[in-house]
Coordinates of C-alpha atoms (C1' of nucleotides) in Angstrom, one line a residue:
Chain O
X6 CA -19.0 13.9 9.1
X7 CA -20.8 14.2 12.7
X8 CA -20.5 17.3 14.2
X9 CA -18.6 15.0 17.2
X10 CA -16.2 13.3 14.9
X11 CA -13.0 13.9 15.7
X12 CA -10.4 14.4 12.8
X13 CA -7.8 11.8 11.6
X14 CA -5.1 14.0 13.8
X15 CA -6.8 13.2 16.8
X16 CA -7.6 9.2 15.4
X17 CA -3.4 9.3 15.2
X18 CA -2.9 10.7 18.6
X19 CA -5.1 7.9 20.1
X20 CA -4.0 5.2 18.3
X21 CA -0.5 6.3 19.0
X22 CA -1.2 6.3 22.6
X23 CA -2.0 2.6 22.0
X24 CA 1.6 2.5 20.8
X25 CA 3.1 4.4 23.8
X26 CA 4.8 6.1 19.9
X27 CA 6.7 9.1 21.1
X28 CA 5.6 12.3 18.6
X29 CA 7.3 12.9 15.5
X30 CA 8.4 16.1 13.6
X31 CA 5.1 17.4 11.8
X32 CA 5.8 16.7 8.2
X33 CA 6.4 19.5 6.0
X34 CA 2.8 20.8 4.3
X35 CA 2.7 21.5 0.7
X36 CA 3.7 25.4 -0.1
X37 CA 0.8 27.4 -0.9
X38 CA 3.9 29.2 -2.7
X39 CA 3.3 26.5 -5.5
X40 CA -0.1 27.1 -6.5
X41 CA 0.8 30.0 -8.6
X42 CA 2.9 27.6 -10.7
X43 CA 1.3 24.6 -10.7
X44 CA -1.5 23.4 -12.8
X45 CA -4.4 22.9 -10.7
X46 CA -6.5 19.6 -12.2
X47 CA -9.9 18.8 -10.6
X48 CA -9.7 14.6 -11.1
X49 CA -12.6 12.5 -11.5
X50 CA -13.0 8.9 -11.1
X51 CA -10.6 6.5 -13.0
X52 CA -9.6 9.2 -14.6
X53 CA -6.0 8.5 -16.3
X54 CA -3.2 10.8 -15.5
X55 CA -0.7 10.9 -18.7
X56 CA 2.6 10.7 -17.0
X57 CA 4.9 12.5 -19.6
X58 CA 3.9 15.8 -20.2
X59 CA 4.9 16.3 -24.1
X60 CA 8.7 15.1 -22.9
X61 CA 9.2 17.0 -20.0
X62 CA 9.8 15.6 -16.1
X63 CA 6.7 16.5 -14.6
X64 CA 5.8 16.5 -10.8
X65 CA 2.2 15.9 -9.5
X66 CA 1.2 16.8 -6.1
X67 CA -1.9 15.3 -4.3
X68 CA -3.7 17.8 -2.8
X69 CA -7.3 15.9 -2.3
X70 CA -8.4 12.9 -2.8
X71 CA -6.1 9.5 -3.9
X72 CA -4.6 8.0 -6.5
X73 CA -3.0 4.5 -7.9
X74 CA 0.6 4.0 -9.6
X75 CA -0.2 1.5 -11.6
X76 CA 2.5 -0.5 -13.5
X77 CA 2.8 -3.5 -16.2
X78 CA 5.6 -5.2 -16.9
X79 CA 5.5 -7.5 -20.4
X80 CA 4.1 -10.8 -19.5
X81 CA 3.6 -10.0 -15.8
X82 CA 0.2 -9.2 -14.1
X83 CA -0.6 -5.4 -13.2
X84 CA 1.1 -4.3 -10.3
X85 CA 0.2 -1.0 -7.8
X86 CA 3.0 0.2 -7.4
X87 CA 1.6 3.1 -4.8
X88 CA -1.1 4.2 -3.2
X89 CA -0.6 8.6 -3.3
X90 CA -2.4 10.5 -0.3
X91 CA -2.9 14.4 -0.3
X92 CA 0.4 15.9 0.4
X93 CA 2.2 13.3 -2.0
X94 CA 4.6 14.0 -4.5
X95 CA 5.0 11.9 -7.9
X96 CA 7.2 13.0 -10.7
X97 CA 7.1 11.0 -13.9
X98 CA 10.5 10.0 -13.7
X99 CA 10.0 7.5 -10.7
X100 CA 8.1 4.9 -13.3
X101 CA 10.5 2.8 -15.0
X102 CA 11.1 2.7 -18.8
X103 CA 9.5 0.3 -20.6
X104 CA 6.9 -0.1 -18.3
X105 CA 3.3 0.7 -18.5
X106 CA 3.0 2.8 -16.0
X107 CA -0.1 5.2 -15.6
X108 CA -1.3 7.1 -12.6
X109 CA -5.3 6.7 -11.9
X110 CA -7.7 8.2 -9.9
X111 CA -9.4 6.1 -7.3
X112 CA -11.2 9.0 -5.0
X113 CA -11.9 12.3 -6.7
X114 CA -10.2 15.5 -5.4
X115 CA -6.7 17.5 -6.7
X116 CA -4.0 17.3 -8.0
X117 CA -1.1 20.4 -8.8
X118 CA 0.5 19.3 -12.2
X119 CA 4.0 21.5 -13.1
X120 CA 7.2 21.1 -14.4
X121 CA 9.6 18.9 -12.4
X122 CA 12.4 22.2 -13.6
X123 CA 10.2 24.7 -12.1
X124 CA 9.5 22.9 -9.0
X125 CA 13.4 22.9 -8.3
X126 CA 13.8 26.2 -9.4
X127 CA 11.4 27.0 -6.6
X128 CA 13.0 25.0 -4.3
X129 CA 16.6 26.4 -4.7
X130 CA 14.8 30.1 -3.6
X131 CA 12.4 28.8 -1.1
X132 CA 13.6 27.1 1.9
X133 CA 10.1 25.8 2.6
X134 CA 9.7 24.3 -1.0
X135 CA 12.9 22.6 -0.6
X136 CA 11.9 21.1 2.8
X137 CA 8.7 19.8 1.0
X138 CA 10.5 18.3 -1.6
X139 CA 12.9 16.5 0.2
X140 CA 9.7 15.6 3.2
X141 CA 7.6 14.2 0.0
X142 CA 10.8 12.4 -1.5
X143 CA 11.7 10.7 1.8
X144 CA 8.0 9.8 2.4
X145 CA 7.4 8.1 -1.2
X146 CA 10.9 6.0 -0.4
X147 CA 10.3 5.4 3.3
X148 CA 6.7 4.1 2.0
X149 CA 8.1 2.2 -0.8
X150 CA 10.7 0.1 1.7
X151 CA 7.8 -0.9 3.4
X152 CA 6.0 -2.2 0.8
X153 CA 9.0 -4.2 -0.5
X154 CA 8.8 -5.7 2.9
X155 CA 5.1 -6.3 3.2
X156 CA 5.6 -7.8 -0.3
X157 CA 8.4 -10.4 0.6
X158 CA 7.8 -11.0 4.4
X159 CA 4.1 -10.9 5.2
X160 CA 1.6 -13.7 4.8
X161 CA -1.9 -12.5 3.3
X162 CA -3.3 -11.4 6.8
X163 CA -0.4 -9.3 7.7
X164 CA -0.7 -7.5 4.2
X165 CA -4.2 -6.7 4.6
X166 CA -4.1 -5.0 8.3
X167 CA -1.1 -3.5 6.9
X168 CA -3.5 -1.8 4.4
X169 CA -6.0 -1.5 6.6
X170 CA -3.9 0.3 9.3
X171 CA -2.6 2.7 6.5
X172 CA -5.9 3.6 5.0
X173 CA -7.2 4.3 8.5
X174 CA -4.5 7.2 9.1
X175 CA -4.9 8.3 6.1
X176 CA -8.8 8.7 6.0
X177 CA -9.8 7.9 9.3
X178 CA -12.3 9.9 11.7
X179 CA -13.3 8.3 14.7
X180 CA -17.1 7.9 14.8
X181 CA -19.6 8.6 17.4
X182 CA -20.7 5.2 17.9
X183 CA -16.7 4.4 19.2
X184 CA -14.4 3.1 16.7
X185 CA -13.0 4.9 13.6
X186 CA -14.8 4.8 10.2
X187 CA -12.5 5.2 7.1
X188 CA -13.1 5.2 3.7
X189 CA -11.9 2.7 1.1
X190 CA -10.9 4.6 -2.0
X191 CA -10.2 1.4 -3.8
X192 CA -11.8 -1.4 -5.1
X193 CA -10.8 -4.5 -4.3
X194 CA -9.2 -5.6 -7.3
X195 CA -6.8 -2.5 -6.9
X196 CA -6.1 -3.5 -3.6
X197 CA -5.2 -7.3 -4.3
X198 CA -2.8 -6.1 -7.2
X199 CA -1.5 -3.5 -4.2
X200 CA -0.8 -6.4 -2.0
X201 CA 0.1 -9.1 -4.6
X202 CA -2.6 -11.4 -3.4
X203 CA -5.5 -12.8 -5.0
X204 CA -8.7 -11.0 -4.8
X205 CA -10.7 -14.2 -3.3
X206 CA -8.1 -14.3 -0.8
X207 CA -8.8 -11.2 -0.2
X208 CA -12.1 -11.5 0.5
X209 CA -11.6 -14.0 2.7
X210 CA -9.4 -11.9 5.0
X211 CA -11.3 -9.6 5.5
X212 CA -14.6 -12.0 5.9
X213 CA -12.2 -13.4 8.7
X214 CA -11.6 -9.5 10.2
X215 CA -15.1 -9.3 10.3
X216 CA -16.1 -11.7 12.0
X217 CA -13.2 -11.3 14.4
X218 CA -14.9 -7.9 15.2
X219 CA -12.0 -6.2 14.3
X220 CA -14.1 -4.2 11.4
X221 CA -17.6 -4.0 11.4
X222 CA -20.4 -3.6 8.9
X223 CA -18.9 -2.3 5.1
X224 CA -21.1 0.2 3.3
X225 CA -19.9 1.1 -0.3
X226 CA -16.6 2.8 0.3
X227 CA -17.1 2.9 3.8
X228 CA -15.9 0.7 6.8
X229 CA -16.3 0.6 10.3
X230 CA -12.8 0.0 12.3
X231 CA -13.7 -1.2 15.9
X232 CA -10.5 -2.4 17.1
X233 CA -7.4 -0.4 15.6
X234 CA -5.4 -1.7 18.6
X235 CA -5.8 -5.6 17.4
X236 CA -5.6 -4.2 14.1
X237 CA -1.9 -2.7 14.6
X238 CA -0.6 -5.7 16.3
X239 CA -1.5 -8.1 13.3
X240 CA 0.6 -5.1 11.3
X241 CA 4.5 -6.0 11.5
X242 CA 4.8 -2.3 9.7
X243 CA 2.0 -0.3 11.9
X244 CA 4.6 1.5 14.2
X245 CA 6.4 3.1 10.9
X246 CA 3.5 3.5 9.2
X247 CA 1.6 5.8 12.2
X248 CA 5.5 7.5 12.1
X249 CA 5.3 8.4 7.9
X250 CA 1.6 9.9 8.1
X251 CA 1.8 11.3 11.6
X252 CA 2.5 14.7 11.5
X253 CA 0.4 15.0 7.8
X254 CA -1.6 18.1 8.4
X255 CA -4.9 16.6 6.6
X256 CA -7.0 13.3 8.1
X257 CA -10.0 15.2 6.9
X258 CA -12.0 13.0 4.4
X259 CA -10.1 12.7 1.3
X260 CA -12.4 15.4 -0.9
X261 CA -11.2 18.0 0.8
X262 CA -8.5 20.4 0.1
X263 CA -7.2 21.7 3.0
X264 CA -7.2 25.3 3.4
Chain K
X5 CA 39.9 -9.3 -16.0
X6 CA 41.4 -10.8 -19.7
X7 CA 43.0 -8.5 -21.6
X8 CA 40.2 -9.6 -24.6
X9 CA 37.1 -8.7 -22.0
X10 CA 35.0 -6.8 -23.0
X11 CA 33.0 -3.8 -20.9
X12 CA 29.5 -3.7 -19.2
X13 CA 28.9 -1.4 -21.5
X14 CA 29.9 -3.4 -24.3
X15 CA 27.4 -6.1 -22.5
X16 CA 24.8 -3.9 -22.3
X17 CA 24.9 -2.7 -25.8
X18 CA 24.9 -6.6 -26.8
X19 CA 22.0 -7.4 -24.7
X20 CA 20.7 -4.2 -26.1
X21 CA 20.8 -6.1 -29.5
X22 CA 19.4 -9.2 -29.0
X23 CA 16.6 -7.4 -27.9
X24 CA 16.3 -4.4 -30.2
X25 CA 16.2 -1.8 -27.8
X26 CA 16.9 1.9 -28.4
X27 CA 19.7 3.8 -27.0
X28 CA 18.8 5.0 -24.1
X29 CA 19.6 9.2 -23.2
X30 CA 23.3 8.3 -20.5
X31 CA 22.5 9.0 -16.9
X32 CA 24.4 11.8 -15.5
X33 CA 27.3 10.5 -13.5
X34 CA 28.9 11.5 -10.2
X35 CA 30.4 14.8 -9.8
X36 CA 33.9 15.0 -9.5
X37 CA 33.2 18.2 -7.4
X38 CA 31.2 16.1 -4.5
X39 CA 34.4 14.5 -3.8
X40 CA 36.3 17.2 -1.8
X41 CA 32.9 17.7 0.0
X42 CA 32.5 13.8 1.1
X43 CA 33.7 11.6 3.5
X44 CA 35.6 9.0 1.8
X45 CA 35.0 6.0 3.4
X46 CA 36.8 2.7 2.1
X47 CA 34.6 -0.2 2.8
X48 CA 34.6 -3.9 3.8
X49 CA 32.6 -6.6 3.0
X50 CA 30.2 -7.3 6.2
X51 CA 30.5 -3.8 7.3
X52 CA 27.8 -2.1 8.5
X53 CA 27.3 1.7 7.8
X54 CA 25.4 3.9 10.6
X55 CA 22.6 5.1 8.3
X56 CA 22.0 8.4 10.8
X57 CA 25.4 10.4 11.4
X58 CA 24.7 12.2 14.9
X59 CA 21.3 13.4 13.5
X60 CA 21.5 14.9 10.4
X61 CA 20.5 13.5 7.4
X62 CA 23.0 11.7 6.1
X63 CA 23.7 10.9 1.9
X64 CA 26.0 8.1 0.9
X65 CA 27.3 7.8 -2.8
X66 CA 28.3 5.0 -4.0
X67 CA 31.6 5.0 -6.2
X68 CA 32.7 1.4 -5.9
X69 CA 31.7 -2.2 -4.2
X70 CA 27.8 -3.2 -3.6
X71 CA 26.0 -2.6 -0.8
X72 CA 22.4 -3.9 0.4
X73 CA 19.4 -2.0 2.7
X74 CA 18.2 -4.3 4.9
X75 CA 15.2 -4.0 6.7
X76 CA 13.8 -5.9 9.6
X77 CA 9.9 -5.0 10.4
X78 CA 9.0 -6.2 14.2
X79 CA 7.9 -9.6 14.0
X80 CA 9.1 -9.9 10.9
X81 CA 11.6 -11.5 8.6
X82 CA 14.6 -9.3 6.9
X83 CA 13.6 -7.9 3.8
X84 CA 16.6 -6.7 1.4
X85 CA 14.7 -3.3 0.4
X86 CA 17.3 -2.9 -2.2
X87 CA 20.6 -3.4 -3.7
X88 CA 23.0 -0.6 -4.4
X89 CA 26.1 -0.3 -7.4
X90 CA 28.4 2.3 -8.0
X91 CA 26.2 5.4 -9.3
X92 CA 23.7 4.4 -6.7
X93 CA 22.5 7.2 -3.9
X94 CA 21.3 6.7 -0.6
X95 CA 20.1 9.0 2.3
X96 CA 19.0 8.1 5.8
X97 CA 15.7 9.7 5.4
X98 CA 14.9 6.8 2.9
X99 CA 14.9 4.1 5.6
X100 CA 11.2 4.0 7.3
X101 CA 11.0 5.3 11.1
X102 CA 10.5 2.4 13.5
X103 CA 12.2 0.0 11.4
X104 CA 15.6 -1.7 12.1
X105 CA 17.7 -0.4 9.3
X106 CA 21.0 -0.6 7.8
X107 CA 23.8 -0.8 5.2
X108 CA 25.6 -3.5 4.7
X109 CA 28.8 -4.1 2.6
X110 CA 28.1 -7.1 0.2
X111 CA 31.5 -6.2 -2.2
X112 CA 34.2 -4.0 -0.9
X113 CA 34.3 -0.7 -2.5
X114 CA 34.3 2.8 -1.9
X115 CA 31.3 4.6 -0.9
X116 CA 31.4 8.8 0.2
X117 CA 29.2 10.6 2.6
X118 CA 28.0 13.7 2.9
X119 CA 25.3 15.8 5.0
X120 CA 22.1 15.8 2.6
X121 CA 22.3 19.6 3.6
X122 CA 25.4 19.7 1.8
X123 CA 24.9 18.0 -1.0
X124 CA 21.5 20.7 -1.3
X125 CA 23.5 23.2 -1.4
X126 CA 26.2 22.5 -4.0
X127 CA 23.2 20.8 -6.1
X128 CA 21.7 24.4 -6.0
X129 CA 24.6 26.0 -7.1
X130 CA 25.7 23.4 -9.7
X131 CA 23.7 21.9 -12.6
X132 CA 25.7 18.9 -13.3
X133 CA 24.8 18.2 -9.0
X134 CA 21.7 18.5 -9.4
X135 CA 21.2 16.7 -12.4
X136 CA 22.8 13.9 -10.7
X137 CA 20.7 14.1 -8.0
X138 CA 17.5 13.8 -10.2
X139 CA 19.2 11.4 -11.8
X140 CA 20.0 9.0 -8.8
X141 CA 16.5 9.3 -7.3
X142 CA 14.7 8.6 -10.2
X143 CA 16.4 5.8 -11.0
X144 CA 16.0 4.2 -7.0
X145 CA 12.7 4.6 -7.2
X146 CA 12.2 3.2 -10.6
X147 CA 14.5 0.7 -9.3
X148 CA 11.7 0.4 -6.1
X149 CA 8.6 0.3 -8.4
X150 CA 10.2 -2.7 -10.4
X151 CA 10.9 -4.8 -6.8
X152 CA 7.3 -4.4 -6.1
X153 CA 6.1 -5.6 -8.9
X154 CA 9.0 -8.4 -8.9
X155 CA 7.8 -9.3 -5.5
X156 CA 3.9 -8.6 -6.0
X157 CA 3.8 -10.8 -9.3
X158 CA 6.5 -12.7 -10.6
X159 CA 6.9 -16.6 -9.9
X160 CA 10.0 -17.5 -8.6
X161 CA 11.9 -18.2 -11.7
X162 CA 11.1 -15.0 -12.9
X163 CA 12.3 -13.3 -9.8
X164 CA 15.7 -14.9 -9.7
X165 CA 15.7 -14.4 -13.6
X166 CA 15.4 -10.7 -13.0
X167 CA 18.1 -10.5 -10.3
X168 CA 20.9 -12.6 -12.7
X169 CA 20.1 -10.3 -15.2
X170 CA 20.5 -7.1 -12.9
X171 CA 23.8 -8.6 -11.8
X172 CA 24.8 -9.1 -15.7
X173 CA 24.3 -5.5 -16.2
X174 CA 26.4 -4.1 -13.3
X175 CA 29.1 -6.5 -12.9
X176 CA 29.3 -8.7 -16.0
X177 CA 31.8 -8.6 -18.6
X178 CA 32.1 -10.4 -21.8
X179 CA 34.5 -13.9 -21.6
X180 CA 36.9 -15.1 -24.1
X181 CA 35.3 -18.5 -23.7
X182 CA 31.8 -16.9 -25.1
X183 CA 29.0 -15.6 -22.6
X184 CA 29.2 -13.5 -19.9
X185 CA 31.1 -13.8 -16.3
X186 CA 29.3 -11.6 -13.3
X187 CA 29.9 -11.1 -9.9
X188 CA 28.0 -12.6 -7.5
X189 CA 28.6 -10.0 -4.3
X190 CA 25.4 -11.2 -1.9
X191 CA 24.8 -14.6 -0.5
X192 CA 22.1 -17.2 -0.9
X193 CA 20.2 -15.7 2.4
X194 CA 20.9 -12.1 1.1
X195 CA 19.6 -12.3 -2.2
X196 CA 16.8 -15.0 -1.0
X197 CA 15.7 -11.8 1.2
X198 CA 15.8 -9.4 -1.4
X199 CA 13.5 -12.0 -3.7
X200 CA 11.1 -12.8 -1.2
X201 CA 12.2 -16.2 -1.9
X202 CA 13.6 -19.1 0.8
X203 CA 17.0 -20.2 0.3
X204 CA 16.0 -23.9 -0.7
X205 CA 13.4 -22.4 -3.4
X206 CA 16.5 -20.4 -5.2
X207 CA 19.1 -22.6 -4.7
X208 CA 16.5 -25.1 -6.8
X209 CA 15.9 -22.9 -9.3
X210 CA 19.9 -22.0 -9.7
X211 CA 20.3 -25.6 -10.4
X212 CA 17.9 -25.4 -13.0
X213 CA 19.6 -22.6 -14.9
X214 CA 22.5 -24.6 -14.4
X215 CA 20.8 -28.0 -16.2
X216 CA 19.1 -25.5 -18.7
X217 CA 22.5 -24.6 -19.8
X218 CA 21.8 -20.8 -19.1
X219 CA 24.5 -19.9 -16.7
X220 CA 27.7 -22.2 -16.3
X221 CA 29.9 -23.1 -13.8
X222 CA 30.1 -20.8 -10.6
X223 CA 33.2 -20.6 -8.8
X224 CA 32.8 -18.7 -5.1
X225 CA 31.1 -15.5 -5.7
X226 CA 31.5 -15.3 -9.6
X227 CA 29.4 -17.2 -12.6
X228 CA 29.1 -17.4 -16.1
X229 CA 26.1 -16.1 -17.7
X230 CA 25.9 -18.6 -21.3
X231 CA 22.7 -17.5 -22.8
X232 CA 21.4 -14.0 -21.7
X233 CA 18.7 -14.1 -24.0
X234 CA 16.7 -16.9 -22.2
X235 CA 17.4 -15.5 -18.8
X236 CA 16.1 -12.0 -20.4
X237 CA 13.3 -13.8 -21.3
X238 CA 12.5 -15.1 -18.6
X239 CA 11.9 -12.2 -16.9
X240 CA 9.5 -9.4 -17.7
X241 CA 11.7 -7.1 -16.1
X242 CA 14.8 -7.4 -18.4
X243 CA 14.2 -5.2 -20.7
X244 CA 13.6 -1.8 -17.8
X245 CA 16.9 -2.7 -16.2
X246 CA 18.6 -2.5 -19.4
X247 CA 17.1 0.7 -20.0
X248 CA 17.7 2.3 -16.4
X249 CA 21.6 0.8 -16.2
X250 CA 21.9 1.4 -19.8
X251 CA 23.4 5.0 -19.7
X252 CA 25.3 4.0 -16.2
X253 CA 29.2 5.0 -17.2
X254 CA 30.9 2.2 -15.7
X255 CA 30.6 -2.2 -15.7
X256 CA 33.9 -2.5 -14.6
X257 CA 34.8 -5.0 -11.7
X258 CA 33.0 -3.7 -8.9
X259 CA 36.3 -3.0 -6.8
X260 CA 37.2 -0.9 -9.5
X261 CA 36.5 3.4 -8.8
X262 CA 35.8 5.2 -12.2
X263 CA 38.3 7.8 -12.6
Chain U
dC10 C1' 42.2 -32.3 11.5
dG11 C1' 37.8 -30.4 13.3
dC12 C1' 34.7 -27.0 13.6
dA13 C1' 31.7 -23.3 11.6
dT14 C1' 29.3 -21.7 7.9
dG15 C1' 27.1 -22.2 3.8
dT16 C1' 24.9 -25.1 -0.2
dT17 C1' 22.3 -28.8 -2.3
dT18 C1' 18.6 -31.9 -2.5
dG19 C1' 14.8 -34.8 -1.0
dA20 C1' 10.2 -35.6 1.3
dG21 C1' 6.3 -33.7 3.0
dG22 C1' 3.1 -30.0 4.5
dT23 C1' 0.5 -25.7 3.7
dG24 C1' -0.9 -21.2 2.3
dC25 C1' -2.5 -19.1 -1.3
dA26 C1' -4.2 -19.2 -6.2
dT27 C1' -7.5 -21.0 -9.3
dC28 C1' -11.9 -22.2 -10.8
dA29 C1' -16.7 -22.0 -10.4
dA30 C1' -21.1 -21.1 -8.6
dG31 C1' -24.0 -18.1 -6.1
dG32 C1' -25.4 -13.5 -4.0
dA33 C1' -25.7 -8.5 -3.3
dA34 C1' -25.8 -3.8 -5.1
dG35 C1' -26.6 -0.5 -8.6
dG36 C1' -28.1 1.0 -13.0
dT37 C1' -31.5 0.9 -16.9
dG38 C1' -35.7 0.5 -19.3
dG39 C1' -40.3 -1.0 -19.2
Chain W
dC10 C1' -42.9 0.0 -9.2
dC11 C1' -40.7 -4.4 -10.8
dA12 C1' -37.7 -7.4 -14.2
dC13 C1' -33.3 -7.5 -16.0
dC14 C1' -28.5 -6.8 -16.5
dT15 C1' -23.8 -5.7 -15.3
dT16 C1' -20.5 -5.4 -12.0
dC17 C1' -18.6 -6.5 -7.9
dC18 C1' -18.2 -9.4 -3.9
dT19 C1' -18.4 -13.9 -1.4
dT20 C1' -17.4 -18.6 -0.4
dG21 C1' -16.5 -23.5 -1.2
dA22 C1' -13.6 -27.3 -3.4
dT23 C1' -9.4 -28.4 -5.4
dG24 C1' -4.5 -28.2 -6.8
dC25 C1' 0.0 -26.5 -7.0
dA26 C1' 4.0 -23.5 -6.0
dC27 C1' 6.5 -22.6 -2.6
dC28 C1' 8.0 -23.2 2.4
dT29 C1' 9.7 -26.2 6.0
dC30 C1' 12.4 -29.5 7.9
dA31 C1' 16.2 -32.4 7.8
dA32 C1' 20.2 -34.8 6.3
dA33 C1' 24.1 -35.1 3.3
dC34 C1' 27.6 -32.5 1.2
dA35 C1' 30.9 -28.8 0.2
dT36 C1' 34.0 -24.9 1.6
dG37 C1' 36.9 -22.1 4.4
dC38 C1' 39.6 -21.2 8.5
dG39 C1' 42.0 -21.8 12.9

DNA sequence: CGCATGTTTGAGGTGCATCAAGGAAGGTGG
DNA sequence: CCACCTTCCTTGATGCACCTCAAACATGCG
């Protein structure tokens, strides 16, 4: 990162100025109280997480990096069911039966793997766990009821600055040159099946963004966002989705485990 | 209800059958004890429930009737984010910020309420509450992740497949006549919302059931279900809603609270 | 009865998927 | 270093599934 980047809190605070967003309530962080019990798994690339741990609920907490919930249903296409940010909470429970559900890595960084029983026991003794728990619980649902809606109610362009908007606050630093460059964790098959478009739509959209000027030259991984204000406003969920991710401690880039 | 009927759960374990399904581990039900710390609130069809009580977080539990979460995105259509039976829990943090949202009545019931605080609390103290708890959320959000992918990937015969068959398993009882009869508690719009779907598209596709011979003739908010293996079969969701109502302790009428 | 609300069904338009061909990027071996 | 391959992305042409609009038809209620 330039040494005059400024970090995804401060891309938040702008763009909620945009808004005229009054601040929320900073999220709660993840306990450091947990590490001692948690299973600390360094993920790579596509790696597969197995979901059930020898029978057992299990909880996995994103610390770095970002993963895919990735579900099948029999005769159906592949669906992404979420997109998991550090500070994210999964337990294995959440996937349906008779699914096939598997969690995969898209951008390298950690995860904390421990028993869904321990993580309550925990969080009956530790106010601080128990704020987490119920912060991460309310965040996966607030995030799913959006999704349901960008799903049923948005046309293809309104999905993908959805998107867009939500990888920018997530990974987002805003870049010397003006404008804030994010990365793009997924590819874009991941991110059609996400959306439940095609990927040549897709494509197209964001051909179409581009040329708009609303995003500017893609590297691998890596895009250039010069106009998050025109961005938001093609966004029917941009508002709620600045309100979820804006008091998450981390908008550093998504290797990194905050400290 | 005939004297002859037969139980959801008698349906379930029929549809069970014709698809070969295991038994499935019973969900934990509602805890007496919550009672004397709830709110009680009998409920009417249209009613609106205020999703945050002066506040707190607020948890409703619901013990009879149906209820739906509606949505409404700026510059957006209403999304139906989900549908909610007896079992079912719901708190206010679940709703997105900066979203218009709220809980409607769709079948008359009984529904209590509780500060999530509250409910924290006893959970902490009791194991049957907390298991409940567990319980409850883990089967919204598997309840969530199938929507998406409802939404994200299923053609519209599928998607209205998958609600009938969701409506079977909560409401549906076994006739005398042969098949099952179900409750139909939402309207055309309602569930058309909840589908993703316009009202034209599903009323076209209920008329093709209808020729198909799958379901039978539908008085006002009530049908008859004649073949659940071909609706099952038509959608690739069937056989995960079996399996998270399956272990659900009560099909009775909706208006009906378990005792 | 007459109005309001909700449902069905048809005709026609469109947004997105599908298919297919071409191009860019990265990896591999010569 | 350059061919070659694989993978991923782009973009055009075409078709269909679903939406939109509108008119007729039910249903309930004062």
């Amino acid at each position: 990162m330039a040494s005059d980047a400024k970090t995804g809190d401060q891309v938040r605070t702008q763009a909620r100025g945009l808004w005229d967003t009054p601040t929320v309530p900073a999220l709660a962080a993840v306990p450091a109280a947990l590490h001692a019990h948690a299973t600390v798994l360094r993920t790579r690339r596509r790696q597969t997480l197995a979901l059930a741990l020898d029978g057992g609920e299990t909880a996995f907490i994103v610390r770095a990096g970002a993963l895919t919930l990735e579900v099948t249903l029999p005769d159906s296409g592949r669906q992404v069911a979420a997109l998991l940010f550090p500070g994210d909470l999964l337990c294995s429970s959440f996937a349906p039966p008779y699914a096939e559900a598997t969690l995969v890595v898209a951008a390298p960084g950690e995860v904390w793997r421990m028993r869904l029983a321990a993580l309550e026991t925990l969080a009956a003794g530790d106010p601080a766990v128990l704020r987490y728990l119920d912060d991460a619980v309310a965040r996966s649902m607030g995030r799913q009821v959006i999704h349901a809606a960008t799903l049923g109610q948005f046309n293809c362009e309104q999905r993908v600055a959805t998107l867009l908007v939500d990888l920018a606050l997530h990974t987002g630093a805003s870049s010397p040159g003006g404008g804030i460059v994010f990365e793009l964790p997924f590819n874009r098959k991941d991110v059609a099946d996400y959306l439940g478009l095609n990927p040549d739509t897709l494509s197209r959209v964001m051909s179409r963004f581009k040329t708009a000027g609303i995003i500017g030259q893609l590297e691998r991984n890596r895009a250039l966002l010069r106009d998050f204000g025109s961005l938001a406003a093609r966004s029917p969920a941009a508002r709620s989705l600045m309100a979820i991710s804006g008091g998450q401690p981390s908008g550093a880039p998504l290797g990194a485990v905050a400290v």
